[in-house]
Amino acid sequence: MNKKLIALALAALPVAHAMADVTIYGTIEADMESSKTYANGVKDANGKPKAVTRIDDTGSLIGFKGNEDLGNGLKAIWQVEQGLNIDGTTGSTSGNGYGNTFASRDSFVGLQGAFGKVRLGKLSTFLNSDAGTPDSWIYGNKGVNGQSYSSINQLDGRVTNAIRYDIPEFVAGLSGAVVYGVDETSTTNKQNTFSIGASYTNSGYFGTFGYQRYNNNYQTTGGEWKPGNYWRLEAGYNANNILAAAYYGQSKLAVANAAGTTGTDATATAFLGDTFAGQELKKKEAGLTLGYTLGAITPKFSYGRVWGASLNGTDLKGHLNQYVLGADYAISKRTTAYASYGFVQNAYRDTNDNKFSNEHTVAVGVQHKF
């Protein structure tokens, strides 16, 4: 009897799938790397980072999405997307930190029509979903073989309890969005978020701007809460096998604690620990990525710089330069092998005027999209 019920259920699956119009998609990717970075958290007796060999999930995910035609050009749209850890690590301290939570990435329900697109759920900022071309590397969150110290990696992300509006493309090549996130937990110190962004592309040339604001982001020495923010401008050319993309940005955000709370800056946390968590950190950043596709191979080079940092209004000595060299090899339309080497020249000094160590990562990996 049970076998008959199972057979009937399996026979009904194709019909249910067709009725629901569900698309299943995702990315499976991982690398093997040798890395000497502060982010690894492995240090010697002097507090300097030690080299570690890792098998790291670099951003695997699975998603389900669909839509329903409501007539008159109106559609109902939905999506559920989940980050994965195929290296076997689970919990909040894993490579992607997804643990057992479902819908950890962009997940929403909404409407789309001539007016544009409105969605409710957990949603990316415009900089996270529609920008980031200067950081075209595949890498994990413990390595420096990508623009790991830029806001592209450190700050771009998703907003929980959010509503997002995307403008219709009333001008060819123009896109933009507004995102607002509601703080549902605090009763006395609301930390709502707001972001806006826009991009224009034409014949391979592009320009993108995004801004994000966090209410009650950090506290002054007097205990007063202040809003934090960051913004970034990107521009370049990405067509005809050529990639040339640059960025410049500034941020003023609370220093993150070890948990890396959303809307905080983890750049200094890896060096200083939790000592300065919650304090105001300002900094400037800029970078450039160049690449050229030769058949199936795309060699690339990136340079990034962080400077002008201050902690609670006191300038921090030094700066940070990052260099990344590597190549992607397109084995097929959906499978890419890659190798990269990143080096960070760290000229910052701690509160005792001690120079921080340089960092490096060498990695080889594979990415498959379905």
Short mmCIF file of C-alpha atoms in Angstrom, two decimals, residues 173-339:
data_model
loop_
_atom_site.label_atom_id
_atom_site.label_comp_id
_atom_site.label_asym_id
_atom_site.label_seq_id
_atom_site.Cartn_x
_atom_site.Cartn_y
_atom_site.Cartn_z
CA GLY A 173 20.73 50.66 -19.98
CA LEU A 174 19.50 52.49 -16.87
CA SER A 175 18.64 50.58 -13.69
CA GLY A 176 18.19 51.57 -10.09
CA ALA A 177 16.67 50.53 -6.79
CA VAL A 178 15.73 51.72 -3.30
CA VAL A 179 15.84 49.38 -0.28
CA TYR A 180 14.48 50.00 3.22
CA GLY A 181 14.97 47.61 6.11
CA VAL A 182 13.03 47.71 9.39
CA ASP A 183 14.58 46.92 12.77
CA GLU A 184 11.99 44.65 14.41
CA THR A 185 13.93 43.82 17.58
CA SER A 186 14.97 47.07 19.26
CA THR A 187 12.33 49.08 21.12
CA THR A 188 14.53 51.97 22.25
CA ASN A 189 17.32 52.23 19.66
CA LYS A 190 15.96 51.52 16.20
CA GLN A 191 18.60 50.60 13.62
CA ASN A 192 16.63 50.82 10.40
CA THR A 193 18.63 50.83 7.16
CA PHE A 194 18.23 52.64 3.86
CA SER A 195 20.08 52.25 0.56
CA ILE A 196 19.82 53.59 -2.95
CA GLY A 197 21.72 52.86 -6.14
CA ALA A 198 21.73 53.36 -9.90
CA SER A 199 23.70 52.10 -12.88
CA TYR A 200 23.97 52.97 -16.56
CA THR A 201 25.51 50.78 -19.27
CA ASN A 202 26.04 51.56 -22.94
CA SER A 203 28.08 49.56 -25.47
CA GLY A 204 30.06 47.87 -22.72
CA TYR A 205 30.81 51.05 -20.77
CA PHE A 206 29.22 51.32 -17.34
CA GLY A 207 28.94 53.58 -14.34
CA THR A 208 27.41 52.61 -10.97
CA PHE A 209 26.78 54.47 -7.74
CA GLY A 210 25.40 53.18 -4.46
CA TYR A 211 24.83 54.56 -0.97
CA GLN A 212 23.82 52.84 2.27
CA ARG A 213 22.82 54.42 5.59
CA TYR A 214 22.49 52.69 8.97
CA ASN A 215 20.57 54.41 11.77
CA ASN A 216 22.10 54.41 15.28
CA ASN A 217 25.21 52.66 14.00
CA TYR A 218 27.89 53.64 16.53
CA GLN A 219 28.22 55.43 19.86
CA THR A 220 30.33 58.46 20.66
CA THR A 221 32.46 58.62 23.80
CA GLY A 222 29.53 60.43 25.41
CA GLY A 223 27.19 57.55 24.61
CA GLU A 224 25.28 59.33 21.83
CA TRP A 225 24.17 57.15 18.92
CA LYS A 226 25.20 58.30 15.43
CA PRO A 227 24.21 57.03 11.95
CA GLY A 228 26.82 55.27 9.83
CA ASN A 229 27.07 55.09 6.05
CA TYR A 230 29.17 54.10 3.09
CA TRP A 231 29.11 54.81 -0.62
CA ARG A 232 30.97 53.58 -3.69
CA LEU A 233 31.35 54.65 -7.32
CA GLU A 234 32.30 52.14 -10.03
CA ALA A 235 33.09 52.69 -13.70
CA GLY A 236 34.70 50.84 -16.55
CA TYR A 237 34.33 48.74 -19.67
CA ASN A 238 33.26 45.08 -19.85
CA ALA A 239 32.75 43.80 -23.40
CA ASN A 240 34.60 42.33 -26.39
CA ASN A 241 36.77 40.11 -24.14
CA ILE A 242 38.04 43.18 -22.25
CA LEU A 243 37.48 43.90 -18.56
CA ALA A 244 38.63 47.22 -17.10
CA ALA A 245 36.84 48.24 -13.92
CA ALA A 246 37.71 50.73 -11.18
CA TYR A 247 36.09 51.90 -7.94
CA TYR A 248 36.36 54.57 -5.27
CA GLY A 249 34.47 54.76 -1.99
CA GLN A 250 34.30 56.04 1.57
CA SER A 251 32.78 54.64 4.75
CA LYS A 252 31.96 55.74 8.29
CA LEU A 253 30.75 52.73 10.29
CA ALA A 254 31.05 51.02 13.64
CA VAL A 255 33.94 48.62 14.04
CA ALA A 256 32.54 45.08 13.94
CA ASN A 257 32.74 42.63 16.80
CA ALA A 258 33.92 39.06 16.25
CA ALA A 259 30.45 38.07 15.04
CA GLY A 260 30.64 40.64 12.24
CA THR A 261 27.24 42.26 12.79
CA THR A 262 25.55 43.56 9.63
CA GLY A 263 26.24 47.24 9.02
CA THR A 264 29.61 47.19 10.76
CA ASP A 265 33.12 47.28 9.33
CA ALA A 266 35.26 44.18 9.88
CA THR A 267 38.39 45.67 8.28
CA ALA A 268 39.99 46.60 11.59
CA THR A 269 38.45 43.77 13.60
CA ALA A 270 40.76 41.16 12.08
CA PHE A 271 43.73 43.19 13.34
CA LEU A 272 42.45 44.66 16.61
CA GLY A 273 39.93 42.07 17.82
CA ASP A 274 36.84 43.17 19.75
CA THR A 275 38.66 45.90 21.69
CA PHE A 276 37.27 48.71 19.55
CA ALA A 277 33.92 47.13 18.59
CA GLY A 278 31.18 49.71 18.23
CA GLN A 279 33.53 52.67 17.76
CA GLU A 280 33.53 54.90 14.70
CA LEU A 281 35.86 53.84 11.86
CA LYS A 282 36.34 56.05 8.80
CA LYS A 283 38.36 55.06 5.73
CA LYS A 284 38.80 55.55 2.00
CA GLU A 285 39.26 52.88 -0.65
CA ALA A 286 40.03 52.55 -4.35
CA GLY A 287 40.90 49.76 -6.74
CA LEU A 288 41.28 48.57 -10.32
CA THR A 289 40.83 45.23 -12.10
CA LEU A 290 42.06 44.39 -15.61
CA GLY A 291 41.35 41.23 -17.58
CA TYR A 292 41.37 39.90 -21.13
CA THR A 293 39.76 36.70 -22.43
CA LEU A 294 41.92 34.61 -24.77
CA GLY A 295 39.80 31.69 -25.91
CA ALA A 296 38.86 29.79 -22.76
CA ILE A 297 41.41 31.56 -20.52
CA THR A 298 40.89 34.92 -18.79
CA PRO A 299 44.01 36.22 -17.04
CA LYS A 300 43.28 39.02 -14.53
CA PHE A 301 45.05 41.47 -12.27
CA SER A 302 43.67 43.61 -9.44
CA TYR A 303 45.04 46.36 -7.25
CA GLY A 304 43.26 47.73 -4.19
CA ARG A 305 44.16 50.34 -1.59
CA VAL A 306 42.71 51.36 1.79
CA TRP A 307 43.91 54.59 3.40
CA GLY A 308 42.84 57.66 5.34
CA ALA A 309 41.55 55.57 8.25
CA SER A 310 40.61 57.08 11.59
CA LEU A 311 39.21 55.61 14.81
CA ASN A 312 36.92 57.92 16.80
CA GLY A 313 38.46 60.90 15.01
CA THR A 314 42.07 59.83 15.66
CA ASP A 315 44.06 59.09 12.50
CA LEU A 316 45.43 55.57 12.17
CA LYS A 317 48.98 55.40 10.85
CA GLY A 318 49.63 53.66 7.56
CA HIS A 319 47.71 52.22 4.66
CA LEU A 320 47.02 48.90 2.97
CA ASN A 321 47.85 47.79 -0.60
CA GLN A 322 46.44 44.60 -2.12
CA TYR A 323 47.54 42.81 -5.30
CA VAL A 324 45.80 39.83 -6.93
CA LEU A 325 47.00 37.89 -9.98
CA GLY A 326 45.28 34.87 -11.49
CA ALA A 327 43.26 33.33 -14.31
CA ASP A 328 39.91 31.66 -14.96
CA TYR A 329 39.66 28.71 -17.35
CA ALA A 330 36.24 28.02 -18.88
CA ILE A 331 36.07 24.22 -19.09
CA SER A 332 32.50 24.55 -20.36
CA LYS A 333 29.72 27.14 -20.38
CA ARG A 334 28.85 26.21 -16.79
CA THR A 335 32.14 24.99 -15.29
CA THR A 336 35.17 27.17 -14.53
CA ALA A 337 38.54 26.25 -13.03
CA TYR A 338 40.59 29.04 -11.51
CA ALA A 339 43.87 29.83 -9.83
#
